[in-house]
Amino acid sequence: MAAGIYSFVVEQGATTDFELVYKDSAGELIDLSGYTARMQLKPSRGSSETYLTLSSSLQADGTGLNFSGSGGDQASNNPTSGTIGIYISHTTSSNLSFGSAFYDLELASGSGDTTVVTRLLQGKVKLSKEVTSGNY
């Protein structure tokens, strides 16, 4: 199955927080236990330059791909929900400076030669530059 296409906007200096639910062809939630995820924002497809990498290993500020859904909090991790939260903290987004980027979101299960990688989503990301800046 081909990756879905979804484009979104990251507002510089603001928190980006949304989620998607991964279901099979029968509409049943896919248990993400044992899966890992990764997503990169790049200036073009195939570019070696990366603007931002998100993974299922969350950064200290919560930025990453959370299998318990949105909110950037992995404490209540529930991979059986089939939910993937895409979370970019206001701190991380403040440091972004690109205009637009391409991304794809991949899930991996298994290990070594038996790893199965699925591209779930792909699309474009626009960065909406902030006007008001500073620390809170």
C-alpha atoms as a printed R data frame, in Angstrom:
    type eleno elety resid chain resno       x      y      z
1   ATOM     1    CA   MET     A     1   0.000  0.000  0.000
2   ATOM     2    CA   ALA     A     2   1.324  3.457 -0.889
3   ATOM     3    CA   ALA     A     3   2.018  6.009  1.836
4   ATOM     4    CA   GLY     A     4  -0.776  8.463  2.519
5   ATOM     5    CA   ILE     A     5  -0.209 12.093  1.588
6   ATOM     6    CA   TYR     A     6  -0.650 14.793  4.213
7   ATOM     7    CA   SER     A     7   0.873 18.273  4.328
8   ATOM     8    CA   PHE     A     8   0.976 20.423  7.440
9   ATOM     9    CA   VAL     A     9   2.294 23.696  8.887
10  ATOM    10    CA   VAL     A    10   4.731 24.085 11.779
11  ATOM    11    CA   GLU     A    11   4.416 27.465 13.466
12  ATOM    12    CA   GLN     A    12   7.872 28.616 14.547
13  ATOM    13    CA   GLY     A    13   7.994 29.164 18.320
14  ATOM    14    CA   ALA     A    14   4.708 27.305 18.916
15  ATOM    15    CA   THR     A    15   3.979 23.710 19.863
16  ATOM    16    CA   THR     A    16   2.943 21.401 17.018
17  ATOM    17    CA   ASP     A    17   0.882 18.532 18.388
18  ATOM    18    CA   PHE     A    18  -1.359 16.216 16.369
19  ATOM    19    CA   GLU     A    19  -1.967 12.529 16.016
20  ATOM    20    CA   LEU     A    20  -2.885  9.872 13.539
21  ATOM    21    CA   VAL     A    21  -4.454  6.474 14.087
22  ATOM    22    CA   TYR     A    22  -3.016  3.491 12.222
23  ATOM    23    CA   LYS     A    23  -5.635  0.894 11.231
24  ATOM    24    CA   ASP     A    24  -5.618 -2.153  9.001
25  ATOM    25    CA   SER     A    25  -7.839 -2.601  5.925
26  ATOM    26    CA   ALA     A    26 -10.660 -3.910  8.147
27  ATOM    27    CA   GLY     A    27 -10.556 -0.735 10.257
28  ATOM    28    CA   GLU     A    28  -8.971 -2.453 13.256
29  ATOM    29    CA   LEU     A    29  -6.316 -0.626 15.280
30  ATOM    30    CA   ILE     A    30  -2.775 -1.858 14.684
31  ATOM    31    CA   ASP     A    31  -0.908 -2.738 17.870
32  ATOM    32    CA   LEU     A    32   2.395 -0.841 17.694
33  ATOM    33    CA   SER     A    33   4.087 -2.890 20.443
34  ATOM    34    CA   GLY     A    34   7.636 -3.635 19.318
35  ATOM    35    CA   TYR     A    35   7.581 -0.980 16.585
36  ATOM    36    CA   THR     A    36   9.863  2.025 16.227
37  ATOM    37    CA   ALA     A    37   9.193  5.121 14.152
38  ATOM    38    CA   ARG     A    38  11.156  7.853 12.436
39  ATOM    39    CA   MET     A    39  10.409 10.959 10.441
40  ATOM    40    CA   GLN     A    40  12.762 13.485  8.843
41  ATOM    41    CA   LEU     A    41  12.171 16.941  7.393
42  ATOM    42    CA   LYS     A    42  14.482 17.694  4.456
43  ATOM    43    CA   PRO     A    43  14.806 20.403  1.770
44  ATOM    44    CA   SER     A    44  14.133 17.870 -1.002
45  ATOM    45    CA   ARG     A    45  13.518 14.166 -1.452
46  ATOM    46    CA   GLY     A    46  16.820 12.309 -1.238
47  ATOM    47    CA   SER     A    47  18.696 15.288  0.248
48  ATOM    48    CA   SER     A    48  21.527 14.542  2.683
49  ATOM    49    CA   GLU     A    49  20.636 17.720  4.640
50  ATOM    50    CA   THR     A    50  18.110 17.226  7.439
51  ATOM    51    CA   TYR     A    51  16.209 20.078  9.122
52  ATOM    52    CA   LEU     A    52  14.662 17.939 11.869
53  ATOM    53    CA   THR     A    53  14.521 14.269 12.838
54  ATOM    54    CA   LEU     A    54  11.701 12.858 14.947
55  ATOM    55    CA   SER     A    55  11.762  9.338 16.343
56  ATOM    56    CA   SER     A    56   9.964  7.133 18.845
57  ATOM    57    CA   SER     A    57  12.827  7.911 21.248
58  ATOM    58    CA   LEU     A    58  11.503 11.237 22.506
59  ATOM    59    CA   GLN     A    59  13.822 14.182 23.094
60  ATOM    60    CA   ALA     A    60  14.004 15.699 26.599
61  ATOM    61    CA   ASP     A    61  11.391 18.332 25.646
62  ATOM    62    CA   GLY     A    62   8.982 15.644 24.365
63  ATOM    63    CA   THR     A    63   9.697 16.255 20.677
64  ATOM    64    CA   GLY     A    64   9.228 13.040 18.753
65  ATOM    65    CA   LEU     A    65   6.787 10.350 17.702
66  ATOM    66    CA   ASN     A    66   4.759  9.091 20.638
67  ATOM    67    CA   PHE     A    67   2.880  5.783 20.389
68  ATOM    68    CA   SER     A    68   0.477  6.870 23.120
69  ATOM    69    CA   GLY     A    69  -0.817  9.756 21.026
70  ATOM    70    CA   SER     A    70  -0.281 13.475 21.250
71  ATOM    71    CA   GLY     A    71   1.026 15.520 24.129
72  ATOM    72    CA   GLY     A    72   4.701 14.624 24.101
73  ATOM    73    CA   ASP     A    73   4.361 12.495 27.250
74  ATOM    74    CA   GLN     A    74   5.468  8.891 26.944
75  ATOM    75    CA   ALA     A    75   4.685  8.055 30.581
76  ATOM    76    CA   SER     A    76   1.257  6.678 29.646
77  ATOM    77    CA   ASN     A    77   2.567  4.901 26.547
78  ATOM    78    CA   ASN     A    78  -0.096  2.591 25.115
79  ATOM    79    CA   PRO     A    79   1.109  1.181 21.792
80  ATOM    80    CA   THR     A    80  -2.003 -0.982 21.469
81  ATOM    81    CA   SER     A    81  -4.007  2.171 20.683
82  ATOM    82    CA   GLY     A    82  -2.574  2.368 17.148
83  ATOM    83    CA   THR     A    83  -2.082  6.084 17.792
84  ATOM    84    CA   ILE     A    84   1.032  7.998 16.793
85  ATOM    85    CA   GLY     A    85   1.433 11.475 18.231
86  ATOM    86    CA   ILE     A    86   3.580 13.898 16.270
87  ATOM    87    CA   TYR     A    87   4.948 16.417 18.749
88  ATOM    88    CA   ILE     A    88   7.361 19.306 18.152
89  ATOM    89    CA   SER     A    89   7.903 21.481 21.232
90  ATOM    90    CA   HIS     A    90   7.913 25.267 21.073
91  ATOM    91    CA   THR     A    91  11.622 25.153 21.971
92  ATOM    92    CA   THR     A    92  12.459 22.886 19.046
93  ATOM    93    CA   SER     A    93  10.282 24.812 16.565
94  ATOM    94    CA   SER     A    94  11.916 28.101 17.631
95  ATOM    95    CA   ASN     A    95  15.207 26.787 16.253
96  ATOM    96    CA   LEU     A    96  13.807 25.887 12.818
97  ATOM    97    CA   SER     A    97  14.511 28.287  9.950
98  ATOM    98    CA   PHE     A    98  13.535 26.546  6.693
99  ATOM    99    CA   GLY     A    99  10.717 27.817  4.478
100 ATOM   100    CA   SER     A   100   9.333 24.488  3.343
101 ATOM   101    CA   ALA     A   101  10.411 20.863  3.570
102 ATOM   102    CA   PHE     A   102   9.490 17.344  2.536
103 ATOM   103    CA   TYR     A   103   8.939 14.522  5.017
104 ATOM   104    CA   ASP     A   104   7.934 10.930  5.325
105 ATOM   105    CA   LEU     A   105   6.954  8.895  8.380
106 ATOM   106    CA   GLU     A   106   8.193  5.307  8.644
107 ATOM   107    CA   LEU     A   107   7.350  2.500 11.052
108 ATOM   108    CA   ALA     A   108   9.644 -0.477 11.569
109 ATOM   109    CA   SER     A   109   9.012 -3.828 13.197
110 ATOM   110    CA   GLY     A   110  11.340 -6.770 13.659
111 ATOM   111    CA   SER     A   111  15.112 -6.554 13.562
112 ATOM   112    CA   GLY     A   112  18.060 -7.256 11.314
113 ATOM   113    CA   ASP     A   113  17.218 -8.973  8.039
114 ATOM   114    CA   THR     A   114  13.615 -9.508  9.141
115 ATOM   115    CA   THR     A   115  12.872 -5.814  9.724
116 ATOM   116    CA   VAL     A   116   9.700 -4.695  7.984
117 ATOM   117    CA   VAL     A   117   9.545 -0.955  7.207
118 ATOM   118    CA   THR     A   118   6.262  0.731  6.282
119 ATOM   119    CA   ARG     A   119   6.039  4.300  4.967
120 ATOM   120    CA   LEU     A   120   2.792  5.564  6.472
121 ATOM   121    CA   LEU     A   121   2.737  9.210  5.411
122 ATOM   122    CA   GLN     A   122   4.586 11.628  3.196
123 ATOM   123    CA   GLY     A   123   4.116 15.215  2.183
124 ATOM   124    CA   LYS     A   124   5.249 18.782  2.610
125 ATOM   125    CA   VAL     A   125   5.789 20.903  5.696
126 ATOM   126    CA   LYS     A   126   5.628 24.689  5.643
127 ATOM   127    CA   LEU     A   127   7.265 26.717  8.407
128 ATOM   128    CA   SER     A   128   5.209 29.756  9.411
129 ATOM   129    CA   LYS     A   129   7.819 32.185 10.784
130 ATOM   130    CA   GLU     A   130   7.045 33.793 14.130
131 ATOM   131    CA   VAL     A   131   6.927 37.521 14.796
132 ATOM   132    CA   THR     A   132   6.784 37.511 18.606
133 ATOM   133    CA   SER     A   133   9.797 35.816 20.168
134 ATOM   134    CA   GLY     A   134  11.513 35.429 23.505
135 ATOM   135    CA   ASN     A   135  11.347 33.151 26.529
136 ATOM   136    CA   TYR     A   136   8.325 32.362 28.670
